[in-house]
mmCIF file with all atom_site columns, C-alpha atoms in Angstrom:
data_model
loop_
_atom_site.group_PDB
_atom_site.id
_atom_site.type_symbol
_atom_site.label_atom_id
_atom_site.label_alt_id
_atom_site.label_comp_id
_atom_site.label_asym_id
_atom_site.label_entity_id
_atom_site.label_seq_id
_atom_site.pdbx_PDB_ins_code
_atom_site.Cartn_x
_atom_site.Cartn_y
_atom_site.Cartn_z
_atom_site.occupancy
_atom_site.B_iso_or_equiv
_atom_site.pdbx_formal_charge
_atom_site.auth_seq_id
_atom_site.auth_comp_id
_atom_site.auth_asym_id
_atom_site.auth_atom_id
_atom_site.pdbx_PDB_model_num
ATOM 1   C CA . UNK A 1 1   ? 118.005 -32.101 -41.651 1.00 84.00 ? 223 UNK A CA 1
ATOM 2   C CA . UNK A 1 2   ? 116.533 -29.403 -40.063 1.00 88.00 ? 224 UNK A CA 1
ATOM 3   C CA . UNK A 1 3   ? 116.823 -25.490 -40.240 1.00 88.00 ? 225 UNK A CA 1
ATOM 4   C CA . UNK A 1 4   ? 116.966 -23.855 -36.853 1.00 85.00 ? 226 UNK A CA 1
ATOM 5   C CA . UNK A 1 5   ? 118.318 -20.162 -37.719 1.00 84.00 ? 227 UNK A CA 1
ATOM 6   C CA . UNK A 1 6   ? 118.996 -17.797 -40.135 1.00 85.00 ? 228 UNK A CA 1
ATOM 7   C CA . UNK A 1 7   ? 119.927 -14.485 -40.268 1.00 87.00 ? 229 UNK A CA 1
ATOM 8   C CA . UNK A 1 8   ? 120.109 -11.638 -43.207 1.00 88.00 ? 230 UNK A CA 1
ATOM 9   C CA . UNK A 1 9   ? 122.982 -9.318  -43.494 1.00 86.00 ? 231 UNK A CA 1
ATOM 10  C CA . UNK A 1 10  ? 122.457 -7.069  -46.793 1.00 86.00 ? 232 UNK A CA 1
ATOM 11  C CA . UNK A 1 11  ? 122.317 -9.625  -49.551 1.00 87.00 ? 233 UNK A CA 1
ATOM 12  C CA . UNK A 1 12  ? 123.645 -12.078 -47.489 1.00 89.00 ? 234 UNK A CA 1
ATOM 13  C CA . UNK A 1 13  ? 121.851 -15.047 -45.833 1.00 90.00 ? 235 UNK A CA 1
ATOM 14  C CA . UNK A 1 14  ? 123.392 -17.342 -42.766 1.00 91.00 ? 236 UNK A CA 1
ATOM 15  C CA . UNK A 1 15  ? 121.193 -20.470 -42.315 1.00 91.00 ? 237 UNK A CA 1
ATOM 16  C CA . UNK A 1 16  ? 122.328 -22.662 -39.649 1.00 90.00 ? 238 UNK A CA 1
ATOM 17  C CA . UNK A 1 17  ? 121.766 -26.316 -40.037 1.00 91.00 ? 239 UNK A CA 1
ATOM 18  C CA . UNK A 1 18  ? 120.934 -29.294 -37.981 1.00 91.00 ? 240 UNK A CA 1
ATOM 19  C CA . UNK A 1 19  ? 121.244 -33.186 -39.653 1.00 92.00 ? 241 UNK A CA 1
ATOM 20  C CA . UNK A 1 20  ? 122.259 -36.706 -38.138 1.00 91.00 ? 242 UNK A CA 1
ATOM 21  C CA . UNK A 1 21  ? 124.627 -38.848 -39.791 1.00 89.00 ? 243 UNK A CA 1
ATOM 22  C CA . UNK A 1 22  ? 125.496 -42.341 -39.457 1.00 84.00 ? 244 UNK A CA 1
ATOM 23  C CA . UNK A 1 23  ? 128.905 -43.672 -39.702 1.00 73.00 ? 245 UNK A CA 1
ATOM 24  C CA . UNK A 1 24  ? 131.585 -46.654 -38.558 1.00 68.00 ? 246 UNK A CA 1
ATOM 25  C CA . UNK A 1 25  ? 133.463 -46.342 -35.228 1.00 64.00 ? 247 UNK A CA 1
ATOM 26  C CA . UNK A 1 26  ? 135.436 -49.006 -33.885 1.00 58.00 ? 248 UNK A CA 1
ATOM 27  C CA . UNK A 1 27  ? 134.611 -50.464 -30.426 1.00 60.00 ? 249 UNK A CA 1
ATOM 28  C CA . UNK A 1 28  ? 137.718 -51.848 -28.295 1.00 61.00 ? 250 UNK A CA 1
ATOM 29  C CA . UNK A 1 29  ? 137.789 -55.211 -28.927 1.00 61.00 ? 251 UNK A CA 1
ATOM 30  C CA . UNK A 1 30  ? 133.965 -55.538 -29.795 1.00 65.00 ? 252 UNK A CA 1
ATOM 31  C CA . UNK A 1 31  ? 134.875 -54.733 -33.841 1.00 61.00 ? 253 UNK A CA 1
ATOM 32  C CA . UNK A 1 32  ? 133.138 -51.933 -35.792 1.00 65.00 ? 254 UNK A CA 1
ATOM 33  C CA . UNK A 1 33  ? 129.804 -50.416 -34.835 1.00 67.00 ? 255 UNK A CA 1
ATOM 34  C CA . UNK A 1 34  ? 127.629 -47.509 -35.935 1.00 74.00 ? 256 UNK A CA 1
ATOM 35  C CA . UNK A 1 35  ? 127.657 -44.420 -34.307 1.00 78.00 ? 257 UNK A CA 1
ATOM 36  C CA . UNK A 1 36  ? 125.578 -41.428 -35.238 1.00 87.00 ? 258 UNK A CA 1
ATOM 37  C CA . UNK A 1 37  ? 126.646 -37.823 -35.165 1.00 89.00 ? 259 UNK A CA 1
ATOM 38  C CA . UNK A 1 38  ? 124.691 -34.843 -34.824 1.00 90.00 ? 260 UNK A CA 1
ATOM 39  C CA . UNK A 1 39  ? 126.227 -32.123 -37.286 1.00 92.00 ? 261 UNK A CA 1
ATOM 40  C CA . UNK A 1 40  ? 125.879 -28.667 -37.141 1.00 91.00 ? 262 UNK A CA 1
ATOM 41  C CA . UNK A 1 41  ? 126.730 -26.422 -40.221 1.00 91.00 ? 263 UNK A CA 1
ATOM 42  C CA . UNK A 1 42  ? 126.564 -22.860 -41.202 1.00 92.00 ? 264 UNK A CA 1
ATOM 43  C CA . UNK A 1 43  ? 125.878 -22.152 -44.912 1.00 92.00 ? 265 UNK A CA 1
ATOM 44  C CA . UNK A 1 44  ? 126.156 -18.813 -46.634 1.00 92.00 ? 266 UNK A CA 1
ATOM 45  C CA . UNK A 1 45  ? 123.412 -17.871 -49.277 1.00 91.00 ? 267 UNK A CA 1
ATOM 46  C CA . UNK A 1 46  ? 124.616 -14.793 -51.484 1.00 90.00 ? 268 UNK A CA 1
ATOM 47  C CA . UNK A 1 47  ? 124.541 -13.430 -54.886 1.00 86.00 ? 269 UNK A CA 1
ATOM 48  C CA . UNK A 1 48  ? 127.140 -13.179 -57.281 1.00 81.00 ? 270 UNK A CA 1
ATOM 49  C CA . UNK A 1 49  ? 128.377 -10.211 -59.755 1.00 83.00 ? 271 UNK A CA 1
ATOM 50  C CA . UNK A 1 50  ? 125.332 -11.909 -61.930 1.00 86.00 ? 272 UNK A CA 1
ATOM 51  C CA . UNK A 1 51  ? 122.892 -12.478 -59.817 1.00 80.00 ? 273 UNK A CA 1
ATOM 52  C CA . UNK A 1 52  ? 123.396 -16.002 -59.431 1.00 86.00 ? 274 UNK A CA 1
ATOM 53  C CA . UNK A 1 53  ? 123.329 -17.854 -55.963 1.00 86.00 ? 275 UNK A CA 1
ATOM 54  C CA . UNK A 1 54  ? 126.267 -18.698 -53.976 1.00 88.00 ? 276 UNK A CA 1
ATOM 55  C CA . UNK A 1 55  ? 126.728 -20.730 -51.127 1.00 89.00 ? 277 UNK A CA 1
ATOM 56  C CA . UNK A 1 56  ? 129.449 -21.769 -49.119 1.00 91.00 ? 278 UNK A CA 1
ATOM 57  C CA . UNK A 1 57  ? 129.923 -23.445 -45.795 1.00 91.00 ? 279 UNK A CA 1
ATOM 58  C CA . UNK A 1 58  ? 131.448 -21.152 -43.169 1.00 89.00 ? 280 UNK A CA 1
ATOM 59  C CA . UNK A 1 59  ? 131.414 -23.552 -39.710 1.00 87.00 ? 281 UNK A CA 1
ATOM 60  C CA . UNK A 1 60  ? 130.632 -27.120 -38.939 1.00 90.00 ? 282 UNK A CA 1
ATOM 61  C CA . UNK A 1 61  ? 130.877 -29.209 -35.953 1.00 92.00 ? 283 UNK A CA 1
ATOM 62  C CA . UNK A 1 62  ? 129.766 -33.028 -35.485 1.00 90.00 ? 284 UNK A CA 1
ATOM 63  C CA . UNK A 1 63  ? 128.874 -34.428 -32.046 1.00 89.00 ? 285 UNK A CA 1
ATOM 64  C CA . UNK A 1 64  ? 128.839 -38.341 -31.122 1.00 87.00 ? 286 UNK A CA 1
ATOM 65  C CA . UNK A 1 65  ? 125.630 -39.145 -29.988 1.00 87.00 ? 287 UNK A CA 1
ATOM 66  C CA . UNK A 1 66  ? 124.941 -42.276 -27.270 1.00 83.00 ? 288 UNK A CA 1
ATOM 67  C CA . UNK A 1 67  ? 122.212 -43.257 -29.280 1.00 83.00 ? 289 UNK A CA 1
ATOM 68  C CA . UNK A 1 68  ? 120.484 -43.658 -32.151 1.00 87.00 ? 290 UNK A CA 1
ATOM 69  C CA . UNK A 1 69  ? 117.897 -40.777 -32.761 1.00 89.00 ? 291 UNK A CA 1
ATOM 70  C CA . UNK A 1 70  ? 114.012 -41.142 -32.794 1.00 90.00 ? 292 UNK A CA 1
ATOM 71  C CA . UNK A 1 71  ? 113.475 -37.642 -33.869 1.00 91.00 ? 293 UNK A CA 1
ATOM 72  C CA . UNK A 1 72  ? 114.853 -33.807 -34.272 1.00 91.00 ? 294 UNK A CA 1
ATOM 73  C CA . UNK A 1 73  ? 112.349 -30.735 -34.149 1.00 91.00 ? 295 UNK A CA 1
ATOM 74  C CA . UNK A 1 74  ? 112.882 -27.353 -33.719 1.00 88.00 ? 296 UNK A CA 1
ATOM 75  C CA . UNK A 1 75  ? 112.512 -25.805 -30.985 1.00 83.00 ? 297 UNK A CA 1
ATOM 76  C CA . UNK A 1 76  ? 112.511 -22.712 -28.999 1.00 76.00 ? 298 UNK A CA 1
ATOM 77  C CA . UNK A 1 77  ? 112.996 -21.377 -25.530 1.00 69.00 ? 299 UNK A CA 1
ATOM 78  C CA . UNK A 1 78  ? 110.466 -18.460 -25.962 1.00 64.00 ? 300 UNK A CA 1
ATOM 79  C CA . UNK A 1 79  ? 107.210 -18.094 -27.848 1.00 61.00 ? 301 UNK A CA 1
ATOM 80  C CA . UNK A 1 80  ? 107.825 -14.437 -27.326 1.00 58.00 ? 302 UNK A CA 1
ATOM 81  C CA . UNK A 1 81  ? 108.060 -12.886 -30.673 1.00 55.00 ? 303 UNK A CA 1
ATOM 82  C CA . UNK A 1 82  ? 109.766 -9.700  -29.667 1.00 53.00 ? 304 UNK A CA 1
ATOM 83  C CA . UNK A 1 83  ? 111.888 -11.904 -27.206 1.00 47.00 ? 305 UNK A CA 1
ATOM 84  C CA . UNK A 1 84  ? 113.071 -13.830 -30.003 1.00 47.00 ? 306 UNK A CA 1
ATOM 85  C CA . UNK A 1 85  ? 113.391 -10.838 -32.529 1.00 47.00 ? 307 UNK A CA 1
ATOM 86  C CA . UNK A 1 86  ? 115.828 -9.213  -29.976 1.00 42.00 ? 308 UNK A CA 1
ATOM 87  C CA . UNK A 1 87  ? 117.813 -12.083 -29.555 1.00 45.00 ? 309 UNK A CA 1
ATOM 88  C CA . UNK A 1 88  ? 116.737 -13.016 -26.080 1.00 43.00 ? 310 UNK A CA 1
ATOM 89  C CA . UNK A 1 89  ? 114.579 -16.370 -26.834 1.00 45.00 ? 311 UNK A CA 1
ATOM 90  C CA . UNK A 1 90  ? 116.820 -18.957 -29.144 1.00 60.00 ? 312 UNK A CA 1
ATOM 91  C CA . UNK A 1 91  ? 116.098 -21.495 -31.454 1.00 68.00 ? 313 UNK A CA 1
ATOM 92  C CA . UNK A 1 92  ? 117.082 -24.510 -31.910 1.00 82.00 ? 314 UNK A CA 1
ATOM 93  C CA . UNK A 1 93  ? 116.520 -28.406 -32.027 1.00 87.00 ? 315 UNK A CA 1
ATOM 94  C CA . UNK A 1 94  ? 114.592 -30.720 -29.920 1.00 89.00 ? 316 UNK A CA 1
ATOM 95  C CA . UNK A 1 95  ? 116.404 -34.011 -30.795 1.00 90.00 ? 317 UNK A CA 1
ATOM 96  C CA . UNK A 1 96  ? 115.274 -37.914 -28.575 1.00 91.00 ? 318 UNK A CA 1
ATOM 97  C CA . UNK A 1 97  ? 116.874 -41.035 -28.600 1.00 90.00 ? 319 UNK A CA 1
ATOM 98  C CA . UNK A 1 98  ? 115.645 -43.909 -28.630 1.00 88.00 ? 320 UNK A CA 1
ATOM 99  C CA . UNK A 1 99  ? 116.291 -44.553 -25.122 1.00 89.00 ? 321 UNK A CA 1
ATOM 100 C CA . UNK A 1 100 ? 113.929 -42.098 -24.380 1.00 90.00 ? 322 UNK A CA 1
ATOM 101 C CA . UNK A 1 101 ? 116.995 -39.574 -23.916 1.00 90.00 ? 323 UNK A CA 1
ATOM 102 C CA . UNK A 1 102 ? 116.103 -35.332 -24.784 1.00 89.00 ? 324 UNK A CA 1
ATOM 103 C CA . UNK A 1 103 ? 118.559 -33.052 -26.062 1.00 84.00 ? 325 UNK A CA 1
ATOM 104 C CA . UNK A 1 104 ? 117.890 -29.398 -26.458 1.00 82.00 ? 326 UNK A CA 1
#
């Protein structure tokens, strides 16, 4: 997995998430094959009454890939520090298949 955000509200900490997973999917006629899944997830960092950690997951979302991939980076569309502090520039993942396939 990879971290490509996060963002601090008070005490409060949003870190958006980027990991592959691998699972079954039936092909018509063909029987069952792997498929992997890109899934983003949004996880909540925040302290308790105590002052112990909490976390929680607030979104997540899984997308099919074509392929199988190679490798995830992060990545961004601006190497402009104030760009990206003023939420201009946006960061994210680099991901390839192995097909030789990008996704940004």
């Amino acid at each position: 997995f990879i971290v490509v955000d996060s963002m601090l509200d008070g005490d409060t900490t949003v870190v958006k998430v980027l990991s592959v997973a691998c699972s079954k999917a039936s092909d018509a006629g063909r029987g069952p094959r792997k498929v992997e899944e890109l899934v983003e997830f949004h996880v909540e960092l925040c302290p308790d009454e105590e002052g112990n950690s909490r976390s929680s997951i607030l979104h997540s979302n899984r997308i099919v890939l074509e392929g199988k991939v190679l490798r995830m980076v992060n990545w961004a569309d601006s190497a402009d520090v104030e760009c990206e502090a003023s939420s201009r520039g946006k960061g994210g993942a680099l991901i390839e298949l192995l097909d030789g396939s990008l996704f940004q």
